Short mmCIF file of C-alpha atoms in Angstrom, two decimals:
data_model
loop_
_atom_site.label_atom_id
_atom_site.label_comp_id
_atom_site.label_asym_id
_atom_site.label_seq_id
_atom_site.Cartn_x
_atom_site.Cartn_y
_atom_site.Cartn_z
CA ASN A 147 29.40 2.90 -12.93
CA ALA A 148 28.91 6.15 -11.06
CA GLY A 149 25.81 7.43 -13.86
CA VAL A 150 25.18 10.59 -13.94
CA THR A 151 27.01 12.84 -12.09
CA GLN A 152 26.11 16.94 -10.81
CA THR A 153 27.86 19.67 -9.59
CA PRO A 154 27.27 21.09 -7.94
CA LYS A 155 24.10 19.99 -4.83
CA PHE A 156 23.69 23.40 -3.89
CA GLN A 157 24.32 26.89 -4.74
CA VAL A 158 23.30 29.81 -3.76
CA LEU A 159 23.91 33.22 -6.47
CA LYS A 160 23.43 36.67 -5.54
CA THR A 161 20.92 38.41 -8.79
CA GLY A 162 23.15 39.04 -12.03
CA GLN A 163 26.11 36.43 -10.87
CA SER A 164 27.20 33.82 -12.81
CA MET A 165 26.87 30.01 -12.84
CA THR A 166 28.32 26.58 -14.83
CA LEU A 167 25.87 23.19 -13.66
CA GLN A 168 27.93 20.73 -14.54
CA CYS A 169 26.84 17.09 -15.42
CA ALA A 170 28.51 13.97 -17.09
CA GLN A 171 27.76 11.03 -17.68
CA ASP A 172 29.96 7.17 -18.12
CA MET A 173 27.40 5.09 -19.88
CA ASN A 174 27.95 5.73 -23.62
CA HIS A 175 24.74 7.38 -24.06
CA ASN A 176 24.10 9.96 -27.24
CA SER A 177 21.42 12.08 -25.64
CA MET A 178 22.00 14.24 -22.89
CA TYR A 179 18.86 16.72 -21.48
CA TRP A 180 18.83 20.02 -19.21
CA TYR A 181 15.42 19.86 -16.47
CA ARG A 182 14.17 22.15 -13.47
CA GLN A 183 11.81 21.99 -11.71
CA ASP A 184 10.02 24.24 -9.82
CA PRO A 185 7.55 23.56 -6.43
CA GLY A 186 4.25 21.47 -7.61
CA MET A 187 5.21 21.45 -10.95
CA GLY A 188 6.79 18.90 -13.03
CA LEU A 189 9.83 18.74 -14.69
CA ARG A 190 10.52 21.82 -17.57
CA LEU A 191 12.51 20.99 -20.34
CA ILE A 192 15.72 23.72 -20.50
CA TYR A 193 18.15 22.54 -23.50
CA TYR A 194 18.52 18.94 -24.89
CA SER A 195 21.28 18.02 -26.81
CA ALA A 196 20.56 14.93 -28.81
CA SER A 197 24.19 13.88 -30.34
CA GLU A 198 27.65 15.08 -29.92
CA GLY A 199 27.61 18.19 -31.21
CA THR A 200 24.39 19.58 -31.13
CA THR A 201 21.91 21.61 -28.82
CA ASP A 202 18.60 22.81 -29.44
CA LYS A 203 15.95 24.51 -27.01
CA GLY A 204 13.76 23.16 -25.06
CA GLU A 205 10.27 24.54 -23.16
CA VAL A 206 11.77 27.56 -21.00
CA PRO A 207 15.44 28.55 -22.34
CA ASN A 208 15.36 32.50 -22.11
CA GLY A 209 18.43 33.08 -19.38
CA TYR A 210 20.26 29.98 -19.74
CA ASN A 211 23.44 28.65 -22.63
CA VAL A 212 24.19 25.42 -22.32
CA SER A 213 27.80 23.32 -24.13
CA ARG A 214 27.86 19.61 -25.46
CA LEU A 215 31.99 19.09 -24.07
CA ASN A 216 32.10 15.83 -25.39
CA LYS A 217 29.98 12.77 -25.58
CA ARG A 218 30.29 12.83 -21.88
CA GLU A 219 29.36 16.38 -20.72
CA PHE A 220 26.55 18.85 -21.10
CA SER A 221 26.64 21.97 -19.06
CA LEU A 222 24.28 24.20 -18.75
CA ARG A 223 25.44 27.88 -17.48
CA LEU A 224 23.61 30.87 -16.12
CA GLU A 225 24.76 34.26 -17.32
CA SER A 226 23.39 36.86 -15.12
CA ALA A 227 21.38 34.94 -12.79
CA ALA A 228 17.64 36.39 -11.33
CA PRO A 229 15.35 35.15 -8.43
CA SER A 230 13.18 33.25 -11.22
CA GLN A 231 15.87 30.85 -12.10
CA THR A 232 15.90 29.85 -7.95
CA SER A 233 15.26 25.99 -9.04
CA VAL A 234 15.94 22.42 -8.95
CA TYR A 235 17.82 21.52 -12.06
CA PHE A 236 18.46 18.32 -13.32
CA CYS A 237 20.65 16.37 -16.19
CA ALA A 238 19.59 13.58 -17.58
CA SER A 239 21.24 11.37 -20.53
CA ILE A 240 19.69 8.64 -22.15
CA LEU A 241 20.92 6.59 -25.43
CA PHE A 242 18.48 6.67 -28.27
CA THR A 243 18.88 3.40 -30.73
CA GLY A 244 15.92 2.61 -32.05
CA ALA A 245 15.91 -0.26 -29.94
CA THR A 246 13.90 -1.38 -27.16
CA ASN A 247 14.90 -0.46 -23.64
CA GLU A 248 15.44 2.86 -23.79
CA LYS A 249 15.61 4.55 -20.23
CA LEU A 250 16.52 8.38 -19.57
CA PHE A 251 18.38 7.85 -16.36
CA PHE A 252 18.75 11.01 -14.15
CA GLY A 253 21.28 13.04 -11.96
CA SER A 254 20.58 13.45 -8.17
CA GLY A 255 20.02 17.24 -9.06
CA THR A 256 21.19 20.85 -8.17
CA GLN A 257 19.53 22.72 -5.63
CA LEU A 258 19.53 26.80 -6.95
CA SER A 259 19.30 29.97 -4.54
CA VAL A 260 19.36 33.11 -6.92
CA LEU A 261 18.67 36.09 -4.08
CA GLY B 138 5.47 20.02 -29.23
CA ILE B 139 3.59 16.65 -27.98
CA GLN B 140 1.48 17.32 -24.60
CA VAL B 141 1.07 15.71 -22.13
CA GLU B 142 -1.72 15.13 -18.84
CA GLN B 143 -1.73 13.34 -15.88
CA SER B 144 -4.56 12.39 -13.40
CA PRO B 145 -5.33 12.76 -10.64
CA PRO B 146 -3.09 15.98 -9.91
CA ASP B 147 -3.36 14.37 -6.42
CA LEU B 148 -3.95 10.74 -4.28
CA ILE B 149 -4.40 9.82 -0.87
CA LEU B 150 -4.42 5.95 0.01
CA GLN B 151 -4.47 4.03 3.34
CA GLU B 152 -1.84 1.15 3.16
CA GLY B 153 -2.82 -1.69 1.00
CA ALA B 154 -4.54 -0.32 -1.06
CA ASN B 155 -4.66 -0.36 -4.80
CA SER B 156 -4.55 2.96 -7.50
CA THR B 157 -4.38 4.25 -11.08
CA LEU B 158 -2.26 6.83 -12.52
CA ARG B 159 -3.21 7.79 -16.24
CA CYS B 160 -1.11 9.81 -18.80
CA ASN B 161 -2.76 11.20 -21.57
CA PHE B 162 -0.58 12.49 -24.47
CA SER B 163 -1.56 13.96 -27.66
CA ASP B 164 0.24 12.47 -30.37
CA SER B 165 2.46 8.97 -31.44
CA VAL B 166 5.22 8.37 -29.45
CA ASN B 167 7.80 6.65 -30.06
CA ASN B 168 9.11 6.38 -25.76
CA LEU B 169 7.33 6.23 -22.54
CA GLN B 170 8.71 6.11 -19.67
CA TRP B 171 6.76 6.35 -15.29
CA PHE B 172 8.88 7.24 -13.45
CA HIS B 173 8.90 7.94 -9.44
CA GLN B 174 10.28 11.17 -7.40
CA ASN B 175 10.89 9.77 -3.62
CA PRO B 176 10.47 12.39 -1.03
CA TRP B 177 14.05 13.10 -1.12
CA GLY B 178 14.38 14.18 -4.94
CA GLN B 179 15.72 11.43 -6.61
CA LEU B 180 14.14 10.18 -10.15
CA ILE B 181 13.96 6.42 -10.51
CA ASN B 182 12.60 5.01 -14.30
CA LEU B 183 10.13 2.58 -13.11
CA PHE B 184 9.58 1.49 -16.53
CA TYR B 185 9.82 1.89 -20.54
CA ILE B 186 6.45 1.30 -22.64
CA PRO B 187 5.48 2.94 -25.67
CA SER B 188 2.72 0.29 -26.04
CA GLY B 189 1.96 -3.18 -24.21
CA THR B 190 1.95 -4.38 -20.85
CA LYS B 191 4.76 -4.78 -18.15
CA GLN B 192 4.99 -5.82 -14.66
CA ASN B 193 7.68 -5.31 -12.35
CA GLY B 194 6.29 -6.81 -8.59
CA ARG B 195 3.33 -4.62 -7.31
CA LEU B 196 4.07 -2.25 -10.34
CA SER B 197 2.57 -2.75 -14.09
CA ALA B 198 1.47 -0.03 -16.65
CA THR B 199 -0.37 -0.50 -19.69
CA THR B 200 0.24 1.68 -22.74
CA VAL B 201 -2.31 1.98 -26.08
CA ALA B 202 -0.94 3.67 -28.42
CA THR B 203 -3.35 3.80 -30.94
CA GLU B 204 -5.25 5.53 -28.07
CA ARG B 205 -2.68 7.55 -26.51
CA TYR B 206 -2.69 6.71 -23.39
CA SER B 207 -0.90 4.96 -20.60
CA LEU B 208 -1.73 3.02 -17.12
CA LEU B 209 0.19 2.78 -14.14
CA TYR B 210 -0.86 0.47 -11.80
CA ILE B 211 0.30 0.04 -8.11
CA SER B 212 -1.43 -2.89 -6.15
CA SER B 213 -0.92 -3.30 -2.23
CA SER B 214 0.36 -0.36 -1.83
CA GLN B 215 3.16 0.42 1.10
CA THR B 216 3.88 4.11 2.66
CA THR B 217 7.52 3.99 0.68
CA ASP B 218 5.36 3.98 -2.59
CA SER B 219 4.76 8.10 -1.31
CA GLY B 220 5.98 10.43 -3.71
CA VAL B 221 5.34 11.49 -7.02
CA TYR B 222 4.63 9.75 -10.33
CA PHE B 223 5.48 11.27 -13.69
CA CYS B 224 4.80 10.05 -17.15
CA ALA B 225 7.62 11.30 -19.91
CA VAL B 226 7.06 10.53 -23.46
CA SER B 227 9.07 11.68 -26.51
CA GLY B 228 7.66 11.57 -30.69
CA SER B 229 10.23 12.09 -33.90
CA ALA B 230 12.02 14.27 -31.91
CA ARG B 231 14.58 13.56 -28.99
CA GLN B 232 12.91 15.71 -26.48
CA LEU B 233 11.40 13.54 -24.15
CA THR B 234 8.16 15.63 -22.35
CA PHE B 235 6.81 15.79 -18.60
CA GLY B 236 3.55 15.88 -17.34
CA SER B 237 2.91 17.11 -14.07
CA GLY B 238 2.99 14.23 -12.46
CA THR B 239 0.86 12.34 -9.72
CA GLN B 240 1.55 12.91 -5.73
CA LEU B 241 0.98 9.50 -4.37
CA THR B 242 0.36 9.63 -0.26
CA VAL B 243 -0.03 6.46 1.61
CA LEU B 244 -0.92 6.40 4.85
CA PRO B 245 -0.31 4.09 7.06
#
């Protein structure tokens, strides 16, 4: 099993360009998340999908859109990139069942720079 | 949403020392996890612990849900323990909120 796979690992954009970050998990998880991490700060939730077919805003959704394409895939789109969106982006997934040991698993991250 | 506070923000130890990291949260939770982010940025899940006590080698964690805090203990610290430790919680919504982390540096 690959776990949570994010692409690309690195990306440089010019202000105003658009791009999509891809995320896929092969653990049959129902919930998926996009976080951003800025230097010296924790992880802030951008958007999440509690289950296939649903998406909800997190703490910092402005400037982003998401698509839960199917149970495995959850993409994050920047329509018009801004320097303030320079950050490391993490995708994560979890299986919420109400049972014990519901652990969150992370992808390896995407380093995005917007010039 | 639920607020999460971690302390201390920074901690420097000599190898072999013990440490305690704290996570306070503002409301009832049904999911609480501790993570370690290594110097390469990788996030590793250490514990799922919404209540009670768990141990894994030199690491252990305790959550007192009624008092809304969790503690992560690191004993006999090693240089490989360096990195950032995060606590994350969720309440009724499936929204996991992270604290700002504790930056741990273990000196040889």
